[in-house]
PDB file of C-alpha atoms in Angstrom:
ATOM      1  CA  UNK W  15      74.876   1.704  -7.089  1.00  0.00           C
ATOM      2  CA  UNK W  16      71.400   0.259  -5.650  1.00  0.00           C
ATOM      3  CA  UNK W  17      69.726   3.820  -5.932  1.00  0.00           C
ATOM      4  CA  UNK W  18      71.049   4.555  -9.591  1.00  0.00           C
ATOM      5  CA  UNK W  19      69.037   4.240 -12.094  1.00  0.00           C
ATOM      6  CA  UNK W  20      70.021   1.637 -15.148  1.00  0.00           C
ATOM      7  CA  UNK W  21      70.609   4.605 -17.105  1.00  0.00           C
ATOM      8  CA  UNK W  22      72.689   6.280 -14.643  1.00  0.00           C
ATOM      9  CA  UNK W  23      75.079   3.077 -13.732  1.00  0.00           C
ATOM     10  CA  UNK W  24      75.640   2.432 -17.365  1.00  0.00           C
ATOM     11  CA  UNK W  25      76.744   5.956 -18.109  1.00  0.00           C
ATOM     12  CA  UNK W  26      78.691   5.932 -15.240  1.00  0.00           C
ATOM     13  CA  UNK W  27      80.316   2.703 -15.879  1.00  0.00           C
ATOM     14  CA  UNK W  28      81.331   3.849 -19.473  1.00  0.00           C
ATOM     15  CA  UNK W  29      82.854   6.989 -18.162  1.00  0.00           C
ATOM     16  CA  UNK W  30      85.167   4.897 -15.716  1.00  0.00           C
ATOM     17  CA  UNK W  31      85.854   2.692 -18.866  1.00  0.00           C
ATOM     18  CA  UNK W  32      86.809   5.653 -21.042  1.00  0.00           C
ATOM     19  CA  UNK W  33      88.549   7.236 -17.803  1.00  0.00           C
ATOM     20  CA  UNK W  34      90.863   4.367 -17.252  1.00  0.00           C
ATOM     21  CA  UNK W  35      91.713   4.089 -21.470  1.00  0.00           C
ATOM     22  CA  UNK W  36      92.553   7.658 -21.243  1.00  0.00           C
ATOM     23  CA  UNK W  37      90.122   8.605 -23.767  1.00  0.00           C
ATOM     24  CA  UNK W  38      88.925  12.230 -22.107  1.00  0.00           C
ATOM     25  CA  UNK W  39      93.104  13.197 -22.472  1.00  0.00           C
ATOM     26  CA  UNK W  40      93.873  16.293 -24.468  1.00  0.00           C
ATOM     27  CA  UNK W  41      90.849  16.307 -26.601  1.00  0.00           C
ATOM     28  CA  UNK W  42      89.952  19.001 -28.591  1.00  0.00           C
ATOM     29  CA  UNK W  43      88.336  21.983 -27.150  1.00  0.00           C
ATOM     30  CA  UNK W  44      88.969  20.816 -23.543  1.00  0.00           C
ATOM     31  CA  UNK W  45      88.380  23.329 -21.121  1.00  0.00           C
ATOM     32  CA  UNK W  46      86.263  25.458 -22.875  1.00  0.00           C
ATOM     33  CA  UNK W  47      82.320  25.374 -22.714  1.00  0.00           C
ATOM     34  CA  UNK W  48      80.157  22.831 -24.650  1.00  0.00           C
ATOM     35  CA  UNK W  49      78.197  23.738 -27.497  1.00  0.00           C
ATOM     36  CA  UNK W  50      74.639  21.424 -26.956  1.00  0.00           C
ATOM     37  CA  UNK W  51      71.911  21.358 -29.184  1.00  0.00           C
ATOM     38  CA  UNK W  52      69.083  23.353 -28.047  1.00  0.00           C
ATOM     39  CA  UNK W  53      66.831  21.543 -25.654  1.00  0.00           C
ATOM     40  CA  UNK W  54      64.466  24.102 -24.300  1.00  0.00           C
ATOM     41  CA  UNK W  55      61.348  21.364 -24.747  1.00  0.00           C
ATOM     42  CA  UNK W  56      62.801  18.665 -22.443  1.00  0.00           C
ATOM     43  CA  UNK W  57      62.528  19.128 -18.709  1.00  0.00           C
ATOM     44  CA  UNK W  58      65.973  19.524 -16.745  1.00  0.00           C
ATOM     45  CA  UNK W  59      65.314  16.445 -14.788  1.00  0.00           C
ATOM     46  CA  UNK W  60      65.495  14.608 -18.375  1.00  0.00           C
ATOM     47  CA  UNK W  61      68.129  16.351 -20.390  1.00  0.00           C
ATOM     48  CA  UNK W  62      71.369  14.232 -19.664  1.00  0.00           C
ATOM     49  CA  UNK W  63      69.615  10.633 -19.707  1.00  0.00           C
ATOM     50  CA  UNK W  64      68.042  12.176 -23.457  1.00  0.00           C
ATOM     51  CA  UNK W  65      71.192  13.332 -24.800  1.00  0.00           C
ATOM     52  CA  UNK W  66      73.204  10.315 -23.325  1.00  0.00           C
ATOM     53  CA  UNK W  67      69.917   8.359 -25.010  1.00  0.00           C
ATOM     54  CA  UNK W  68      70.513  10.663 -28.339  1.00  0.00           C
ATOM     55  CA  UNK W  69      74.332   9.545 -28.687  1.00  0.00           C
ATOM     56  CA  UNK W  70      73.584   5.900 -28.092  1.00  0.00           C
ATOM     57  CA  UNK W  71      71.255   6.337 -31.443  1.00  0.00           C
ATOM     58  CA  UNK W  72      68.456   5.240 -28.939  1.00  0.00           C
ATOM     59  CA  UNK W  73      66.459   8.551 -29.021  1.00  0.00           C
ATOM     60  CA  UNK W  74      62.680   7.697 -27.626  1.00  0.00           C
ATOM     61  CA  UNK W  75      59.841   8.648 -30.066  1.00  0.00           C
ATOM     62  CA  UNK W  76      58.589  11.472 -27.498  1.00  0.00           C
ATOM     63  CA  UNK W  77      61.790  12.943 -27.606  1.00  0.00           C
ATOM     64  CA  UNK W  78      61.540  13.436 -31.372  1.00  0.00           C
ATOM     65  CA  UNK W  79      58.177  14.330 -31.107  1.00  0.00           C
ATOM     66  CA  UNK W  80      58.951  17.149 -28.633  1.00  0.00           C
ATOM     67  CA  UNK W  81      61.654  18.480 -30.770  1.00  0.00           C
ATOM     68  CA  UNK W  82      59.320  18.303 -34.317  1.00  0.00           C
ATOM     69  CA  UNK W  83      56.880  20.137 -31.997  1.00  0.00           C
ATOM     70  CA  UNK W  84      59.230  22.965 -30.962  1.00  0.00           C
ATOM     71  CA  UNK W  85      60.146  23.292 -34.379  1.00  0.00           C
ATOM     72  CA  UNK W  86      56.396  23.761 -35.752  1.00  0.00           C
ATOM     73  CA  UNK W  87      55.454  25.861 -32.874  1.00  0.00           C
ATOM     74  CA  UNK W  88      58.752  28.587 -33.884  1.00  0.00           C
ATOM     75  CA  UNK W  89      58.086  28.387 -37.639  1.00  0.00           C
ATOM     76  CA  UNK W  90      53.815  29.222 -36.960  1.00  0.00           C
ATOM     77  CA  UNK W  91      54.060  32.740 -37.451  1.00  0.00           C
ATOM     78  CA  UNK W  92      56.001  33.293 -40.083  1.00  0.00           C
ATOM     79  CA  UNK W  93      53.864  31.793 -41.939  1.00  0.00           C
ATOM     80  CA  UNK W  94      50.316  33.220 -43.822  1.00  0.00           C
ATOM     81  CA  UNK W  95      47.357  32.648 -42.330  1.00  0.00           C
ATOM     82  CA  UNK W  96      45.634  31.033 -45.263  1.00  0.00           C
ATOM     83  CA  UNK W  97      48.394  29.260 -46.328  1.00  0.00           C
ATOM     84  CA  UNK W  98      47.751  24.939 -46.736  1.00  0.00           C
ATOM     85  CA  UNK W  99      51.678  24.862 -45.403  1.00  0.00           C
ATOM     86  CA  UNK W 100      50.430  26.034 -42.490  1.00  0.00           C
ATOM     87  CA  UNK W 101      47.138  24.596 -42.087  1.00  0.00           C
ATOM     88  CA  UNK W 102      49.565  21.307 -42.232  1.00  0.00           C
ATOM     89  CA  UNK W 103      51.602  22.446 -39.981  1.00  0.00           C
ATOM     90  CA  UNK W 104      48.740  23.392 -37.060  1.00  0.00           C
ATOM     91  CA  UNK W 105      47.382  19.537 -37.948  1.00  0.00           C
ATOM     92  CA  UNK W 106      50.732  18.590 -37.490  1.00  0.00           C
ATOM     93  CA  UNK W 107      51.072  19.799 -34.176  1.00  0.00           C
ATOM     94  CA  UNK W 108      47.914  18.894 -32.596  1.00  0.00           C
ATOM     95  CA  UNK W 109      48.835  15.433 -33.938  1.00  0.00           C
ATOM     96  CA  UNK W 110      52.080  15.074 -31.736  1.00  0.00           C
ATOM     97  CA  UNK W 111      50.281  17.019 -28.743  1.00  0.00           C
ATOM     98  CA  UNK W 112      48.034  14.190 -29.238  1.00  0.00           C
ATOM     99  CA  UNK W 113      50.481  11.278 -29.376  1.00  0.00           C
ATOM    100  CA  UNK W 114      52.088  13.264 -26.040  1.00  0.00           C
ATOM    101  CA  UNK W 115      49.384  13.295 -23.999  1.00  0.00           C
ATOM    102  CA  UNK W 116      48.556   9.559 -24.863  1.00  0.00           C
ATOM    103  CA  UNK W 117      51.658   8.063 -24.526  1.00  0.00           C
ATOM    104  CA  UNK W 118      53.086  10.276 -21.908  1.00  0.00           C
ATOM    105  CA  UNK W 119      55.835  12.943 -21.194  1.00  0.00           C
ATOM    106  CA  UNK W 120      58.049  10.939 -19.023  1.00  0.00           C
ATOM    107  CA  UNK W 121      60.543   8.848 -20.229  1.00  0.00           C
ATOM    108  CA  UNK W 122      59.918   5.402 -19.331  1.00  0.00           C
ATOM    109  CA  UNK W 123      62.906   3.165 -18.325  1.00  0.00           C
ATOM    110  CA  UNK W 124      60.771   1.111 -16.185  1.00  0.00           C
ATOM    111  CA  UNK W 125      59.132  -0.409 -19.853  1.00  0.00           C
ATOM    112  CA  UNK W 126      60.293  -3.968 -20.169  1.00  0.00           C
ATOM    113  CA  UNK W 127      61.120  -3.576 -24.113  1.00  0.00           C
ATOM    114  CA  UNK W 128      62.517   0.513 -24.224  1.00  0.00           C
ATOM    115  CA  UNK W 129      64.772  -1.314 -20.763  1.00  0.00           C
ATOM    116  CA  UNK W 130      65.672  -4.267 -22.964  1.00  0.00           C
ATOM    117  CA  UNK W 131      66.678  -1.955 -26.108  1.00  0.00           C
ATOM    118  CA  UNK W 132      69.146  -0.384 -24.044  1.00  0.00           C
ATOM    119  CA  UNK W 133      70.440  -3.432 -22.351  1.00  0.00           C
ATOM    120  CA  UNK W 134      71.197  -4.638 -26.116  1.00  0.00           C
ATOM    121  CA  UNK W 135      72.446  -1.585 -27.204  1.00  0.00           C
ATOM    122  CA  UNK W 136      75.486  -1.364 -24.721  1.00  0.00           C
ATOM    123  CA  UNK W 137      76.118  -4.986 -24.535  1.00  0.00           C
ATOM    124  CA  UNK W 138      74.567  -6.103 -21.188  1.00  0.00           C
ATOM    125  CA  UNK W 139      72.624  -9.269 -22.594  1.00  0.00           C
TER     126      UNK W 139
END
């Protein structure tokens, strides 16, 4: 798999692993649609290598970040204009568009520690 990505040949090797043990027969609601959490916030290119990322308990900080975000940005205007909840809440979000913008919106697999993290985290050390 020389143009896979190490994301992409891991997930692919555990789904020929799981394949092979028979783990994807008869399992419950098979056939029928997937229920996924709502991901709006995170590019298409992304989603998959996120929620594959999310499962693994190895969600990066800017995916958290984006979903805090989405979640302030909905809640904004229900809430009173003078309110201190909200005044949090608008210092809250410029903080994470901050912390965005400085670190990034691309998830970075090419980092030497975040690539080493995942190496550990399905066994390839």
């Amino acid at each position: 798999f020389p143009d896979m990505s190490l994301l992409d040949q891991i997930a692919e090797e555990r789904i020929r692993e799981a394949q092979r043990r028979g783990e994807f027969e008869r399992l419950p609601g098979a056939g029928r649609p997937l229920v996924l959490d709502d991901d709006a916030m995170i590019p298409a290119e992304l989603r998959m290598a996120y929620r594959i990322l999310k499962n693994a308990g190895c969600a990066p900080p800017e995916v958290l970040a984006r979903r805090e975000l989405a979640g302030l940005e909905a809640a904004l205007p229900e809430l009173v204009e003078d309110d201190p909840e909200r005044r949090r809440a608008l210092a809250r979000i410029e903080a994470l568009r901050v912390m965005l913008d400085a670190h990034g919106r691309d998830l970075r697999l090419d980092d030497a520690v975040y690539r080493e993290r995942l190496l550990q985290r399905f066994g390839r050390t």
